[in-house]
Amino acid sequence: MSLREHALSLFRSAVGTVRPAPMLKRALKLQGEECPQLLVNSRAFPLKRDLYLVGFGKAVLGMAAAAEEILGDHLVRGIISVPLGIQESLQRAGMQEMLLKPHSRIQVIEGAKNNLPDPEALRGASAIRELAEGLTADDLLLVLISGGGSALLPAPIPPILLEEKEKLTKMLASRGAAIQELNAVRKILSLLKGGGLARLAYPAQVVSLILSDVIGDPLDIIASGPTAASSHSIQDCLQILAKYNLLHGLPSSVEAVLSSSPTKPTAAEDYSHVCNVIIGSNRLALAEAKRHAESLGYATLILSAAVCGDVGRVAVLYCQLICLLCLHLASPGEEPRGSEVKGNLLKLAAELDIPGLNMAEFLQALQGMEPQKPVCILAGGETTVQLQGTGKGGRNQELALRVGLGLHRARGVEASSLGRCDVIFLSGGTDGQDGPTDAAGAFCSPELVAEALREGLDAEIFLSNNDSYAFFSHFQRGRHLLVTGLTGTNVMDIQVILIRATDRS
């Protein structure tokens, strides 16, 4: 198999382990006939009376299909809020296993067109709220949560209207509010976010199975934390609104809600009736890819499951790392050059401040790797792209193209090492989509940009227009684009670096 085929195999293994059916079957089991129990990661929850299910998010349809198969007749009723058109898309893609069976006890409500709260999503949230409010102490509520759940669970506190809440959110965004600030305000003005769903379901037992699409897997951030205690208060909300000069001129409904809520922190709420479990994450996907890479004979390290920051800066980090690995494999004696590259990497890592990444420790681990053995470096997370042009692409395709351009420039300096190694870099979105394209991401190598130049394609021009998809589409279909189709899951992005020494001198 070629390096490209190996990289694709590793990506598929990572995605495969966080698909709904495997995730649910690992985490959820039902045992006992006379005294049935729900087992969640070996923790037992007795089914005293009725078992209900609710869910919201982009991957929840497949999760619900798997859950219903496991739960059988014990499931009394369910309601899930999922993206508009997802059933038709999965049907068209032949992914029957992610669709509910005919006569299912789970009601599906589609909404949140373009990932924005809308009346249909509000209808779904209202139905979920009504179900939760009717539960008793002997009932159990199974909650399925994945990325995109926030837009699919809009429930403003009355008398706030959905349009008013959305208008306030847009005003905050237009004045430069960070996503964390937007989410803090959204949660405070919501009936279901920020632990609201768990509070409404009390005294029923609540068990949440969560597919994380957020760096670090914070329970109160994923889908705005409907079953987790909120880390934000009314005071936080008021401070954010004051920061952006929005305290005056608020809709009267928002003023009414904020003024009727206590501004001083109250006693911590009791969430002892709630069990939140992360059943799928970028970290778990990378662990499976590592196992697979080692079975293929690669010396493998995971850089981080939380790679974030500007796509250009992250591309520089990957280029420097690839150069260092090539020096290690092809020119182990070039210590001065290696020391320079290590210094650059330490500086870049400090600037990017990637959560949980200790670059010094990572470089130490690299040093201990067996020379001449092919190397695999895995990473995941979510980069950001500053849009400057009108082209078509996504953060993964842009990252791959920027890495390809960086390696092309480095070949003049690193000819002795880059020229004596085969290198492939892959970046892909685990949901099978990268921006408004049919690709999940792209592959690149040190030879990519030179090959493009021979065909009259200037990578820098494409990048200046954020047009990475058009660049990769110029080549024979399938050569550089990663096209997987919808996967039914989402744990952010995954990057694969594969390097092996060659006999070239």
PDB file of N, CA and C in Angstrom, residues 149-230:
ATOM      1  N   GLY A 149     -26.190  20.640  18.265  1.00  0.00           N
ATOM      2  CA  GLY A 149     -27.353  20.532  19.137  1.00  0.00           C
ATOM      3  C   GLY A 149     -27.867  21.865  19.632  1.00  0.00           C
ATOM      4  N   SER A 150     -26.990  22.851  19.739  1.00  0.00           N
ATOM      5  CA  SER A 150     -27.404  24.155  20.253  1.00  0.00           C
ATOM      6  C   SER A 150     -28.432  24.804  19.335  1.00  0.00           C
ATOM      7  N   ALA A 151     -28.179  24.802  18.023  1.00  0.00           N
ATOM      8  CA  ALA A 151     -29.116  25.400  17.071  1.00  0.00           C
ATOM      9  C   ALA A 151     -30.415  24.618  16.987  1.00  0.00           C
ATOM     10  N   LEU A 152     -30.373  23.339  17.330  1.00  0.00           N
ATOM     11  CA  LEU A 152     -31.554  22.483  17.234  1.00  0.00           C
ATOM     12  C   LEU A 152     -32.371  22.449  18.531  1.00  0.00           C
ATOM     13  N   LEU A 153     -31.948  23.207  19.529  1.00  0.00           N
ATOM     14  CA  LEU A 153     -32.663  23.201  20.809  1.00  0.00           C
ATOM     15  C   LEU A 153     -32.912  24.637  21.305  1.00  0.00           C
ATOM     16  N   PRO A 154     -33.500  25.481  20.453  1.00  0.00           N
ATOM     17  CA  PRO A 154     -33.747  26.856  20.893  1.00  0.00           C
ATOM     18  C   PRO A 154     -35.031  26.947  21.706  1.00  0.00           C
ATOM     19  N   ALA A 155     -34.943  27.512  22.897  1.00  0.00           N
ATOM     20  CA  ALA A 155     -36.124  27.664  23.746  1.00  0.00           C
ATOM     21  C   ALA A 155     -35.945  28.897  24.621  1.00  0.00           C
ATOM     22  N   PRO A 156     -36.153  30.087  24.055  1.00  0.00           N
ATOM     23  CA  PRO A 156     -35.969  31.302  24.839  1.00  0.00           C
ATOM     24  C   PRO A 156     -36.916  31.355  26.035  1.00  0.00           C
ATOM     25  N   ILE A 157     -36.443  31.930  27.140  1.00  0.00           N
ATOM     26  CA  ILE A 157     -37.292  32.091  28.319  1.00  0.00           C
ATOM     27  C   ILE A 157     -38.395  33.096  27.990  1.00  0.00           C
ATOM     28  N   PRO A 158     -39.670  32.732  28.158  1.00  0.00           N
ATOM     29  CA  PRO A 158     -40.758  33.684  27.896  1.00  0.00           C
ATOM     30  C   PRO A 158     -40.587  34.926  28.761  1.00  0.00           C
ATOM     31  N   PRO A 159     -40.914  36.120  28.271  1.00  0.00           N
ATOM     32  CA  PRO A 159     -41.605  36.383  26.993  1.00  0.00           C
ATOM     33  C   PRO A 159     -40.674  36.613  25.811  1.00  0.00           C
ATOM     34  N   ILE A 160     -39.388  36.217  25.918  1.00  0.00           N
ATOM     35  CA  ILE A 160     -38.447  36.447  24.805  1.00  0.00           C
ATOM     36  C   ILE A 160     -38.863  35.607  23.595  1.00  0.00           C
ATOM     37  N   LEU A 161     -38.885  36.234  22.436  1.00  0.00           N
ATOM     38  CA  LEU A 161     -39.168  35.530  21.191  1.00  0.00           C
ATOM     39  C   LEU A 161     -37.864  35.054  20.562  1.00  0.00           C
ATOM     40  N   LEU A 162     -37.944  34.003  19.759  1.00  0.00           N
ATOM     41  CA  LEU A 162     -36.755  33.467  19.098  1.00  0.00           C
ATOM     42  C   LEU A 162     -36.080  34.547  18.249  1.00  0.00           C
ATOM     43  N   GLU A 163     -36.869  35.361  17.550  1.00  0.00           N
ATOM     44  CA  GLU A 163     -36.307  36.406  16.698  1.00  0.00           C
ATOM     45  C   GLU A 163     -35.539  37.431  17.525  1.00  0.00           C
ATOM     46  N   GLU A 164     -36.053  37.750  18.724  1.00  0.00           N
ATOM     47  CA  GLU A 164     -35.387  38.728  19.581  1.00  0.00           C
ATOM     48  C   GLU A 164     -34.053  38.204  20.096  1.00  0.00           C
ATOM     49  N   LYS A 165     -34.055  36.933  20.461  1.00  0.00           N
ATOM     50  CA  LYS A 165     -32.817  36.323  20.949  1.00  0.00           C
ATOM     51  C   LYS A 165     -31.774  36.252  19.839  1.00  0.00           C
ATOM     52  N   GLU A 166     -32.229  35.903  18.643  1.00  0.00           N
ATOM     53  CA  GLU A 166     -31.308  35.812  17.513  1.00  0.00           C
ATOM     54  C   GLU A 166     -30.760  37.188  17.127  1.00  0.00           C
ATOM     55  N   LYS A 167     -31.617  38.204  17.197  1.00  0.00           N
ATOM     56  CA  LYS A 167     -31.180  39.557  16.876  1.00  0.00           C
ATOM     57  C   LYS A 167     -30.106  40.026  17.845  1.00  0.00           C
ATOM     58  N   LEU A 168     -30.300  39.730  19.144  1.00  0.00           N
ATOM     59  CA  LEU A 168     -29.312  40.100  20.154  1.00  0.00           C
ATOM     60  C   LEU A 168     -27.990  39.369  19.913  1.00  0.00           C
ATOM     61  N   THR A 169     -28.073  38.089  19.565  1.00  0.00           N
ATOM     62  CA  THR A 169     -26.874  37.298  19.278  1.00  0.00           C
ATOM     63  C   THR A 169     -26.106  37.880  18.088  1.00  0.00           C
ATOM     64  N   LYS A 170     -26.837  38.271  17.040  1.00  0.00           N
ATOM     65  CA  LYS A 170     -26.195  38.850  15.855  1.00  0.00           C
ATOM     66  C   LYS A 170     -25.553  40.198  16.175  1.00  0.00           C
ATOM     67  N   MET A 171     -26.204  40.991  17.026  1.00  0.00           N
ATOM     68  CA  MET A 171     -25.637  42.279  17.420  1.00  0.00           C
ATOM     69  C   MET A 171     -24.327  42.080  18.182  1.00  0.00           C
ATOM     70  N   LEU A 172     -24.308  41.082  19.069  1.00  0.00           N
ATOM     71  CA  LEU A 172     -23.079  40.772  19.811  1.00  0.00           C
ATOM     72  C   LEU A 172     -21.974  40.354  18.855  1.00  0.00           C
ATOM     73  N   ALA A 173     -22.320  39.470  17.916  1.00  0.00           N
ATOM     74  CA  ALA A 173     -21.330  38.976  16.956  1.00  0.00           C
ATOM     75  C   ALA A 173     -20.784  40.113  16.100  1.00  0.00           C
ATOM     76  N   SER A 174     -21.660  41.021  15.675  1.00  0.00           N
ATOM     77  CA  SER A 174     -21.228  42.131  14.820  1.00  0.00           C
ATOM     78  C   SER A 174     -20.287  43.090  15.548  1.00  0.00           C
ATOM     79  N   ARG A 175     -20.346  43.087  16.890  1.00  0.00           N
ATOM     80  CA  ARG A 175     -19.471  43.967  17.669  1.00  0.00           C
ATOM     81  C   ARG A 175     -18.206  43.252  18.149  1.00  0.00           C
ATOM     82  N   GLY A 176     -18.009  42.008  17.652  1.00  0.00           N
ATOM     83  CA  GLY A 176     -16.756  41.311  17.930  1.00  0.00           C
ATOM     84  C   GLY A 176     -16.773  40.368  19.108  1.00  0.00           C
ATOM     85  N   ALA A 177     -17.955  40.023  19.601  1.00  0.00           N
ATOM     86  CA  ALA A 177     -18.021  39.095  20.737  1.00  0.00           C
ATOM     87  C   ALA A 177     -17.471  37.726  20.345  1.00  0.00           C
ATOM     88  N   ALA A 178     -16.712  37.114  21.257  1.00  0.00           N
ATOM     89  CA  ALA A 178     -16.164  35.772  21.014  1.00  0.00           C
ATOM     90  C   ALA A 178     -17.273  34.735  21.135  1.00  0.00           C
ATOM     91  N   ILE A 179     -17.050  33.555  20.545  1.00  0.00           N
ATOM     92  CA  ILE A 179     -18.065  32.500  20.576  1.00  0.00           C
ATOM     93  C   ILE A 179     -18.412  32.116  22.015  1.00  0.00           C
ATOM     94  N   GLN A 180     -17.410  32.152  22.913  1.00  0.00           N
ATOM     95  CA  GLN A 180     -17.680  31.823  24.319  1.00  0.00           C
ATOM     96  C   GLN A 180     -18.640  32.841  24.937  1.00  0.00           C
ATOM     97  N   GLU A 181     -18.506  34.103  24.554  1.00  0.00           N
ATOM     98  CA  GLU A 181     -19.400  35.146  25.071  1.00  0.00           C
ATOM     99  C   GLU A 181     -20.810  34.983  24.498  1.00  0.00           C
ATOM    100  N   LEU A 182     -20.893  34.670  23.219  1.00  0.00           N
ATOM    101  CA  LEU A 182     -22.200  34.436  22.602  1.00  0.00           C
ATOM    102  C   LEU A 182     -22.927  33.282  23.291  1.00  0.00           C
ATOM    103  N   ASN A 183     -22.204  32.190  23.545  1.00  0.00           N
ATOM    104  CA  ASN A 183     -22.812  31.026  24.186  1.00  0.00           C
ATOM    105  C   ASN A 183     -23.245  31.330  25.612  1.00  0.00           C
ATOM    106  N   ALA A 184     -22.473  32.159  26.322  1.00  0.00           N
ATOM    107  CA  ALA A 184     -22.827  32.518  27.698  1.00  0.00           C
ATOM    108  C   ALA A 184     -24.156  33.258  27.731  1.00  0.00           C
ATOM    109  N   VAL A 185     -24.351  34.195  26.799  1.00  0.00           N
ATOM    110  CA  VAL A 185     -25.607  34.950  26.741  1.00  0.00           C
ATOM    111  C   VAL A 185     -26.757  34.035  26.318  1.00  0.00           C
ATOM    112  N   ARG A 186     -26.518  33.183  25.315  1.00  0.00           N
ATOM    113  CA  ARG A 186     -27.551  32.256  24.849  1.00  0.00           C
ATOM    114  C   ARG A 186     -28.058  31.383  25.999  1.00  0.00           C
ATOM    115  N   LYS A 187     -27.136  30.856  26.781  1.00  0.00           N
ATOM    116  CA  LYS A 187     -27.511  29.946  27.869  1.00  0.00           C
ATOM    117  C   LYS A 187     -28.366  30.640  28.923  1.00  0.00           C
ATOM    118  N   ILE A 188     -27.990  31.867  29.274  1.00  0.00           N
ATOM    119  CA  ILE A 188     -28.722  32.597  30.310  1.00  0.00           C
ATOM    120  C   ILE A 188     -30.158  32.891  29.881  1.00  0.00           C
ATOM    121  N   LEU A 189     -30.368  33.068  28.564  1.00  0.00           N
ATOM    122  CA  LEU A 189     -31.704  33.417  28.066  1.00  0.00           C
ATOM    123  C   LEU A 189     -32.486  32.193  27.594  1.00  0.00           C
ATOM    124  N   SER A 190     -32.001  30.998  27.905  1.00  0.00           N
ATOM    125  CA  SER A 190     -32.620  29.765  27.419  1.00  0.00           C
ATOM    126  C   SER A 190     -33.237  28.934  28.539  1.00  0.00           C
ATOM    127  N   LEU A 191     -34.346  28.275  28.205  1.00  0.00           N
ATOM    128  CA  LEU A 191     -34.992  27.361  29.155  1.00  0.00           C
ATOM    129  C   LEU A 191     -34.270  26.020  29.232  1.00  0.00           C
ATOM    130  N   LEU A 192     -33.633  25.593  28.145  1.00  0.00           N
ATOM    131  CA  LEU A 192     -33.080  24.238  28.072  1.00  0.00           C
ATOM    132  C   LEU A 192     -31.562  24.178  28.115  1.00  0.00           C
ATOM    133  N   LYS A 193     -30.895  25.222  27.616  1.00  0.00           N
ATOM    134  CA  LYS A 193     -29.434  25.219  27.635  1.00  0.00           C
ATOM    135  C   LYS A 193     -28.936  25.476  29.056  1.00  0.00           C
ATOM    136  N   GLY A 194     -27.624  25.307  29.256  1.00  0.00           N
ATOM    137  CA  GLY A 194     -27.037  25.593  30.572  1.00  0.00           C
ATOM    138  C   GLY A 194     -27.643  24.777  31.701  1.00  0.00           C
ATOM    139  N   GLY A 195     -27.941  23.492  31.422  1.00  0.00           N
ATOM    140  CA  GLY A 195     -28.502  22.613  32.450  1.00  0.00           C
ATOM    141  C   GLY A 195     -30.010  22.664  32.560  1.00  0.00           C
ATOM    142  N   GLY A 196     -30.659  23.480  31.719  1.00  0.00           N
ATOM    143  CA  GLY A 196     -32.106  23.646  31.812  1.00  0.00           C
ATOM    144  C   GLY A 196     -32.895  22.376  31.573  1.00  0.00           C
ATOM    145  N   LEU A 197     -32.474  21.567  30.603  1.00  0.00           N
ATOM    146  CA  LEU A 197     -33.193  20.323  30.318  1.00  0.00           C
ATOM    147  C   LEU A 197     -33.138  19.384  31.518  1.00  0.00           C
ATOM    148  N   ALA A 198     -31.975  19.282  32.145  1.00  0.00           N
ATOM    149  CA  ALA A 198     -31.825  18.418  33.321  1.00  0.00           C
ATOM    150  C   ALA A 198     -32.719  18.903  34.464  1.00  0.00           C
ATOM    151  N   ARG A 199     -32.797  20.211  34.638  1.00  0.00           N
ATOM    152  CA  ARG A 199     -33.642  20.760  35.718  1.00  0.00           C
ATOM    153  C   ARG A 199     -35.118  20.458  35.464  1.00  0.00           C
ATOM    154  N   LEU A 200     -35.557  20.587  34.205  1.00  0.00           N
ATOM    155  CA  LEU A 200     -36.960  20.319  33.884  1.00  0.00           C
ATOM    156  C   LEU A 200     -37.308  18.838  34.046  1.00  0.00           C
ATOM    157  N   ALA A 201     -36.335  17.965  33.789  1.00  0.00           N
ATOM    158  CA  ALA A 201     -36.592  16.519  33.869  1.00  0.00           C
ATOM    159  C   ALA A 201     -36.613  16.009  35.308  1.00  0.00           C
ATOM    160  N   TYR A 202     -36.097  16.800  36.255  1.00  0.00           N
ATOM    161  CA  TYR A 202     -36.092  16.383  37.665  1.00  0.00           C
ATOM    162  C   TYR A 202     -37.516  16.086  38.107  1.00  0.00           C
ATOM    163  N   PRO A 203     -37.776  15.027  38.883  1.00  0.00           N
ATOM    164  CA  PRO A 203     -36.829  14.145  39.578  1.00  0.00           C
ATOM    165  C   PRO A 203     -36.448  12.872  38.813  1.00  0.00           C
ATOM    166  N   ALA A 204     -36.735  12.789  37.531  1.00  0.00           N
ATOM    167  CA  ALA A 204     -36.373  11.596  36.770  1.00  0.00           C
ATOM    168  C   ALA A 204     -34.856  11.450  36.695  1.00  0.00           C
ATOM    169  N   GLN A 205     -34.394  10.211  36.552  1.00  0.00           N
ATOM    170  CA  GLN A 205     -32.972   9.967  36.306  1.00  0.00           C
ATOM    171  C   GLN A 205     -32.654  10.372  34.874  1.00  0.00           C
ATOM    172  N   VAL A 206     -31.607  11.169  34.690  1.00  0.00           N
ATOM    173  CA  VAL A 206     -31.201  11.623  33.362  1.00  0.00           C
ATOM    174  C   VAL A 206     -29.832  11.035  33.031  1.00  0.00           C
ATOM    175  N   VAL A 207     -29.735  10.346  31.900  1.00  0.00           N
ATOM    176  CA  VAL A 207     -28.457   9.794  31.434  1.00  0.00           C
ATOM    177  C   VAL A 207     -28.182  10.366  30.044  1.00  0.00           C
ATOM    178  N   SER A 208     -27.103  11.134  29.911  1.00  0.00           N
ATOM    179  CA  SER A 208     -26.752  11.766  28.641  1.00  0.00           C
ATOM    180  C   SER A 208     -25.554  11.079  28.014  1.00  0.00           C
ATOM    181  N   LEU A 209     -25.714  10.686  26.756  1.00  0.00           N
ATOM    182  CA  LEU A 209     -24.618  10.105  25.977  1.00  0.00           C
ATOM    183  C   LEU A 209     -24.203  11.163  24.955  1.00  0.00           C
ATOM    184  N   ILE A 210     -22.941  11.589  25.018  1.00  0.00           N
ATOM    185  CA  ILE A 210     -22.512  12.793  24.315  1.00  0.00           C
ATOM    186  C   ILE A 210     -21.390  12.507  23.321  1.00  0.00           C
ATOM    187  N   LEU A 211     -21.596  12.974  22.090  1.00  0.00           N
ATOM    188  CA  LEU A 211     -20.555  12.931  21.061  1.00  0.00           C
ATOM    189  C   LEU A 211     -19.973  14.335  20.984  1.00  0.00           C
ATOM    190  N   SER A 212     -18.715  14.469  21.367  1.00  0.00           N
ATOM    191  CA  SER A 212     -18.113  15.800  21.494  1.00  0.00           C
ATOM    192  C   SER A 212     -17.513  16.305  20.190  1.00  0.00           C
ATOM    193  N   ASP A 213     -17.859  17.557  19.848  1.00  0.00           N
ATOM    194  CA  ASP A 213     -17.223  18.226  18.708  1.00  0.00           C
ATOM    195  C   ASP A 213     -16.536  19.503  19.170  1.00  0.00           C
ATOM    196  N   VAL A 214     -16.167  19.528  20.449  1.00  0.00           N
ATOM    197  CA  VAL A 214     -15.551  20.721  21.043  1.00  0.00           C
ATOM    198  C   VAL A 214     -14.206  20.336  21.651  1.00  0.00           C
ATOM    199  N   ILE A 215     -13.201  21.172  21.439  1.00  0.00           N
ATOM    200  CA  ILE A 215     -11.877  20.901  21.985  1.00  0.00           C
ATOM    201  C   ILE A 215     -11.934  20.803  23.504  1.00  0.00           C
ATOM    202  N   GLY A 216     -11.366  19.729  24.047  1.00  0.00           N
ATOM    203  CA  GLY A 216     -11.339  19.523  25.490  1.00  0.00           C
ATOM    204  C   GLY A 216     -12.568  18.848  26.053  1.00  0.00           C
ATOM    205  N   ASP A 217     -13.599  18.628  25.241  1.00  0.00           N
ATOM    206  CA  ASP A 217     -14.830  17.947  25.649  1.00  0.00           C
ATOM    207  C   ASP A 217     -15.513  18.567  26.870  1.00  0.00           C
ATOM    208  N   PRO A 218     -15.691  19.900  26.934  1.00  0.00           N
ATOM    209  CA  PRO A 218     -16.342  20.505  28.103  1.00  0.00           C
ATOM    210  C   PRO A 218     -17.853  20.273  28.074  1.00  0.00           C
ATOM    211  N   LEU A 219     -18.376  19.645  29.118  1.00  0.00           N
ATOM    212  CA  LEU A 219     -19.789  19.270  29.140  1.00  0.00           C
ATOM    213  C   LEU A 219     -20.724  20.463  29.039  1.00  0.00           C
ATOM    214  N   ASP A 220     -20.321  21.597  29.602  1.00  0.00           N
ATOM    215  CA  ASP A 220     -21.227  22.752  29.592  1.00  0.00           C
ATOM    216  C   ASP A 220     -21.160  23.550  28.298  1.00  0.00           C
ATOM    217  N   ILE A 221     -20.275  23.157  27.370  1.00  0.00           N
ATOM    218  CA  ILE A 221     -20.144  23.863  26.094  1.00  0.00           C
ATOM    219  C   ILE A 221     -20.761  23.073  24.945  1.00  0.00           C
ATOM    220  N   ILE A 222     -20.605  21.745  24.945  1.00  0.00           N
ATOM    221  CA  ILE A 222     -21.133  20.916  23.864  1.00  0.00           C
ATOM    222  C   ILE A 222     -22.648  21.095  23.800  1.00  0.00           C
ATOM    223  N   ALA A 223     -23.149  21.562  22.644  1.00  0.00           N
ATOM    224  CA  ALA A 223     -24.579  21.859  22.448  1.00  0.00           C
ATOM    225  C   ALA A 223     -25.115  22.802  23.526  1.00  0.00           C
ATOM    226  N   SER A 224     -24.231  23.630  24.081  1.00  0.00           N
ATOM    227  CA  SER A 224     -24.569  24.607  25.145  1.00  0.00           C
ATOM    228  C   SER A 224     -25.005  23.936  26.447  1.00  0.00           C
ATOM    229  N   GLY A 225     -24.577  22.698  26.658  1.00  0.00           N
ATOM    230  CA  GLY A 225     -24.708  22.041  27.960  1.00  0.00           C
ATOM    231  C   GLY A 225     -26.099  21.915  28.547  1.00  0.00           C
ATOM    232  N   PRO A 226     -27.077  21.316  27.832  1.00  0.00           N
ATOM    233  CA  PRO A 226     -28.434  21.221  28.375  1.00  0.00           C
ATOM    234  C   PRO A 226     -28.576  20.312  29.595  1.00  0.00           C
ATOM    235  N   THR A 227     -27.615  19.403  29.802  1.00  0.00           N
ATOM    236  CA  THR A 227     -27.717  18.525  30.971  1.00  0.00           C
ATOM    237  C   THR A 227     -26.519  18.686  31.911  1.00  0.00           C
ATOM    238  N   ALA A 228     -25.810  19.800  31.784  1.00  0.00           N
ATOM    239  CA  ALA A 228     -24.639  20.049  32.636  1.00  0.00           C
ATOM    240  C   ALA A 228     -24.794  21.387  33.344  1.00  0.00           C
ATOM    241  N   ALA A 229     -24.291  21.457  34.567  1.00  0.00           N
ATOM    242  CA  ALA A 229     -24.336  22.710  35.317  1.00  0.00           C
ATOM    243  C   ALA A 229     -23.595  23.787  34.543  1.00  0.00           C
ATOM    244  N   SER A 230     -24.212  24.963  34.425  1.00  0.00           N
ATOM    245  CA  SER A 230     -23.602  26.041  33.670  1.00  0.00           C
ATOM    246  C   SER A 230     -22.502  26.719  34.466  1.00  0.00           C
TER     247      SER A 230
END
